[in-house]
Tab-separated table of C-alpha atoms and ligand atoms in Angstrom:
chain	number	residue	atom	x	y	z
S	1	MET	CA	0.000	0.000	0.000
S	2	ARG	CA	1.539	3.290	-1.132
S	3	CYS	CA	2.204	5.912	1.533
S	4	PRO	CA	-0.289	8.791	1.110
S	5	PHE	CA	2.282	11.274	2.454
S	6	CYS	CA	5.506	10.585	0.553
S	7	GLY	CA	4.378	8.067	-2.085
S	8	GLY	CA	6.749	5.407	-0.745
S	9	GLU	CA	5.620	1.904	-1.698
S	10	ASP	CA	7.095	-0.029	1.208
S	11	THR	CA	4.678	0.653	4.080
S	12	GLN	CA	4.329	-1.777	6.964
S	13	VAL	CA	1.298	-3.075	8.846
S	14	LYS	CA	1.653	-2.382	12.571
S	15	ASP	CA	-1.630	-3.787	13.742
S	16	SER	CA	-4.711	-5.544	12.282
S	17	ARG	CA	-8.032	-5.925	13.993
S	18	PRO	CA	-11.633	-6.641	13.061
S	19	THR	CA	-14.052	-3.728	13.124
S	20	GLU	CA	-17.678	-2.967	12.204
S	21	GLU	CA	-18.726	-6.191	13.904
S	22	HIS	CA	-16.223	-8.226	11.903
S	23	ALA	CA	-17.444	-6.866	8.564
S	24	ALA	CA	-14.072	-5.202	8.024
S	25	ILE	CA	-10.414	-5.443	9.019
S	26	ARG	CA	-8.741	-2.258	10.147
S	27	ARG	CA	-4.976	-2.042	9.591
S	28	ARG	CA	-2.712	0.573	11.076
S	29	ARG	CA	0.230	1.207	8.799
S	30	VAL	CA	3.460	3.083	9.061
S	31	CYS	CA	5.817	4.295	6.335
S	32	PRO	CA	9.494	3.651	7.167
S	33	ALA	CA	10.582	6.298	4.654
S	34	CYS	CA	8.788	9.294	6.191
S	35	GLY	CA	7.309	7.952	9.432
S	36	GLY	CA	3.779	8.686	8.182
S	37	ARG	CA	0.968	6.716	9.829
S	38	PHE	CA	-2.347	5.863	8.224
S	39	THR	CA	-5.175	3.345	8.429
S	40	THR	CA	-6.654	1.083	5.779
S	41	PHE	CA	-9.836	-0.987	5.805
S	42	GLU	CA	-10.310	-4.333	4.140
S	43	ARG	CA	-13.887	-5.193	3.205
S	44	VAL	CA	-15.704	-7.788	1.166
S	45	GLN	CA	-16.514	-6.532	-2.300
S	46	LEU	CA	-19.141	-8.669	-3.953
S	47	ARG	CA	-18.717	-7.060	-7.331
S	48	GLU	CA	-17.208	-4.106	-9.138
S	49	LEU	CA	-19.822	-1.408	-9.510
S	50	THR	CA	-20.020	1.280	-12.138
S	51	VAL	CA	-22.114	4.377	-11.506
S	52	ILE	CA	-24.127	5.914	-14.324
S	53	LYS	CA	-24.368	9.626	-13.615
S	54	ARG	CA	-27.325	11.775	-14.623
S	55	SER	CA	-25.221	13.072	-17.514
S	56	GLY	CA	-24.808	9.493	-18.744
S	57	ARG	CA	-21.139	9.463	-17.839
S	58	LYS	CA	-19.871	6.280	-16.184
S	59	VAL	CA	-17.493	6.294	-13.241
S	60	PRO	CA	-16.276	3.558	-10.889
S	61	PHE	CA	-18.285	3.340	-7.688
S	62	ASP	CA	-16.398	5.007	-4.840
S	63	ARG	CA	-17.305	3.925	-1.324
S	64	ASN	CA	-15.384	6.830	0.198
S	65	LYS	CA	-17.385	9.345	-1.771
S	66	LEU	CA	-20.609	7.746	-0.581
S	67	SER	CA	-19.269	7.741	2.959
S	68	ARG	CA	-18.414	11.449	2.830
S	69	SER	CA	-21.859	12.385	1.531
S	70	VAL	CA	-23.492	10.462	4.328
S	71	GLU	CA	-21.172	11.994	6.922
S	72	VAL	CA	-21.982	15.475	5.650
S	73	ALA	CA	-25.693	14.816	6.037
S	74	LEU	CA	-25.085	13.470	9.543
S	75	ARG	CA	-22.757	16.280	10.670
S	76	LYS	CA	-23.241	17.070	14.372
S	77	ARG	CA	-26.026	14.538	14.671
S	78	PRO	CA	-25.839	12.213	17.690
S	79	ILE	CA	-24.969	9.091	15.693
S	80	PRO	CA	-21.810	7.113	16.543
S	81	ALA	CA	-19.233	6.798	13.756
S	82	GLU	CA	-19.406	3.028	13.998
S	83	ARG	CA	-23.148	3.116	13.354
S	84	ILE	CA	-22.607	5.315	10.294
S	85	GLU	CA	-20.014	2.907	8.921
S	86	GLN	CA	-22.460	0.049	9.359
S	87	MET	CA	-25.081	1.979	7.459
S	88	VAL	CA	-22.683	2.719	4.600
S	89	SER	CA	-21.712	-0.969	4.467
S	90	SER	CA	-25.352	-1.917	4.316
S	91	ILE	CA	-25.991	0.546	1.471
S	92	VAL	CA	-23.035	-0.809	-0.492
S	93	ARG	CA	-24.180	-4.371	0.113
S	94	GLN	CA	-27.636	-3.504	-1.212
S	95	LEU	CA	-26.166	-1.885	-4.321
S	96	GLU	CA	-23.891	-4.863	-4.933
S	97	SER	CA	-26.751	-7.291	-4.548
S	98	THR	CA	-28.973	-5.986	-7.323
S	99	GLY	CA	-27.428	-8.408	-9.814
S	100	GLU	CA	-26.344	-5.534	-12.060
S	101	SER	CA	-22.790	-4.272	-12.375
S	102	GLU	CA	-24.048	-0.799	-13.245
S	103	VAL	CA	-26.083	1.359	-10.923
S	104	THR	CA	-27.555	4.805	-11.565
S	105	SER	CA	-26.699	7.688	-9.259
S	106	ALA	CA	-30.450	8.053	-8.756
S	107	ARG	CA	-30.626	4.518	-7.408
S	108	ILE	CA	-27.753	5.219	-5.036
S	109	GLY	CA	-29.441	8.393	-3.843
S	110	GLU	CA	-32.703	6.615	-3.140
S	111	THR	CA	-30.908	3.824	-1.279
S	112	VAL	CA	-29.096	6.395	0.869
S	113	LEU	CA	-32.361	8.227	1.537
S	114	GLN	CA	-34.038	5.055	2.700
S	115	ALA	CA	-31.174	4.229	5.050
S	116	LEU	CA	-30.994	7.775	6.466
S	117	ARG	CA	-34.694	7.829	6.991
S	118	ASP	CA	-34.408	4.877	9.334
S	119	LEU	CA	-31.434	6.400	11.111
S	120	ASP	CA	-31.967	10.144	11.571
S	121	GLY	CA	-34.760	12.436	10.396
S	122	VAL	CA	-32.646	15.567	10.219
S	123	ALA	CA	-29.929	13.925	8.141
S	124	TYR	CA	-32.638	12.533	5.904
S	125	VAL	CA	-34.051	15.968	5.151
S	126	ARG	CA	-30.590	17.451	4.639
S	127	PHE	CA	-29.777	14.788	2.119
S	128	ALA	CA	-33.175	14.862	0.468
S	129	SER	CA	-33.187	18.633	0.142
S	130	VAL	CA	-30.045	18.471	-1.947
S	131	TYR	CA	-30.574	15.191	-3.665
S	132	ARG	CA	-34.143	15.695	-4.751
S	133	ASP	CA	-33.656	19.441	-5.250
S	134	PHE	CA	-37.148	20.183	-3.983
S	135	ARG	CA	-38.092	22.114	-7.058
S	136	GLU	CA	-41.642	22.163	-5.812
S	137	ALA	CA	-42.521	23.335	-2.337
S	138	SER	CA	-45.022	20.507	-2.092
S	139	ASP	CA	-42.193	17.954	-2.138
S	140	PHE	CA	-40.650	19.591	0.871
S	141	ALA	CA	-43.930	19.714	2.753
S	142	GLU	CA	-44.400	16.034	2.039
S	143	VAL	CA	-40.998	15.157	3.462
S	144	LEU	CA	-41.662	17.254	6.555
S	145	ARG	CA	-44.899	15.349	7.055
S	146	GLU	CA	-42.985	12.074	6.778
S	147	ILE	CA	-40.506	13.321	9.351
S	148	ALA	CA	-43.240	14.483	11.700
S	149	ARG	CA	-44.754	11.026	11.555
S	150	ASP	CA	-41.381	9.606	12.547
S	151	GLY	CA	-41.171	11.894	15.556
S	152	ALA	CA	-38.174	14.006	14.519
S	153	ALA	CA	-40.197	17.169	13.982
S	154	GLY	CA	-38.743	18.914	17.047
S	155	ASP	CA	-35.244	18.329	15.748
S	156	MET	CA	-36.267	19.745	12.406
S	157	GLN	CA	-37.501	22.997	13.935
S	158	ARG	CA	-34.238	23.451	15.792
S	159	GLU	CA	-32.406	22.690	12.598
S	160	GLY	CA	-33.616	25.961	11.104
S	161	ALA	CA	-32.209	26.685	7.669
S	162	VAL	CA	-31.792	23.198	6.338
S	163	GLN	CA	-30.385	24.149	2.973
S	164	ALA	CA	-27.670	26.341	4.459
S	165	ALA	CA	-26.111	23.397	6.220
S	166	VAL	CA	-25.705	21.233	3.158
S	167	PRO	CA	-22.357	21.428	1.395
S	168	VAL	CA	-21.705	20.442	-2.167
S	169	ALA	CA	-20.431	16.972	-1.271
S	170	ILE	CA	-23.877	15.441	-1.510
S	171	LYS	CA	-24.435	16.752	-5.016
S	172	LYS	CA	-21.294	15.009	-6.179
S	173	LEU	CA	-22.568	11.591	-5.179
E	1	LIG	ZN1	5.868	7.952	3.560
């Protein structure tokens, strides 16, 4: 594994341990050339996925990108990092299990929405407000009604300006 700091190719594993309830192996690595330390994760990949963007362009599926989008939506929400990782793993597993090697970005977005909805109402609305664009006010009202039914309405009121909190990361999904 190449060192992300100096590009050296001879990094060493200092420690390996299971994480995410044994769904992944976490390895702590050190680079003898520059002393840089970093962590890698080993996970089961059922198949190589290609994402078809709205533009029609195809790009390799990137778990890290998905992870960042989800983390952005969940920023400052009371959800443990481990729980978020589990959710991302579950989303990836669902995408890999469709039987197709290509998946549309729309499909990914909907899968994320579903998962967030079960996890945290505020994060769900953050993600949805960017992902679905809410061109029509009625869409937004509908989502708020869904949230209210799930009991996160108080959180939503405290949330205030939902749109303001959503960085570009989600759009890049
Ligand atoms: Zn290095």
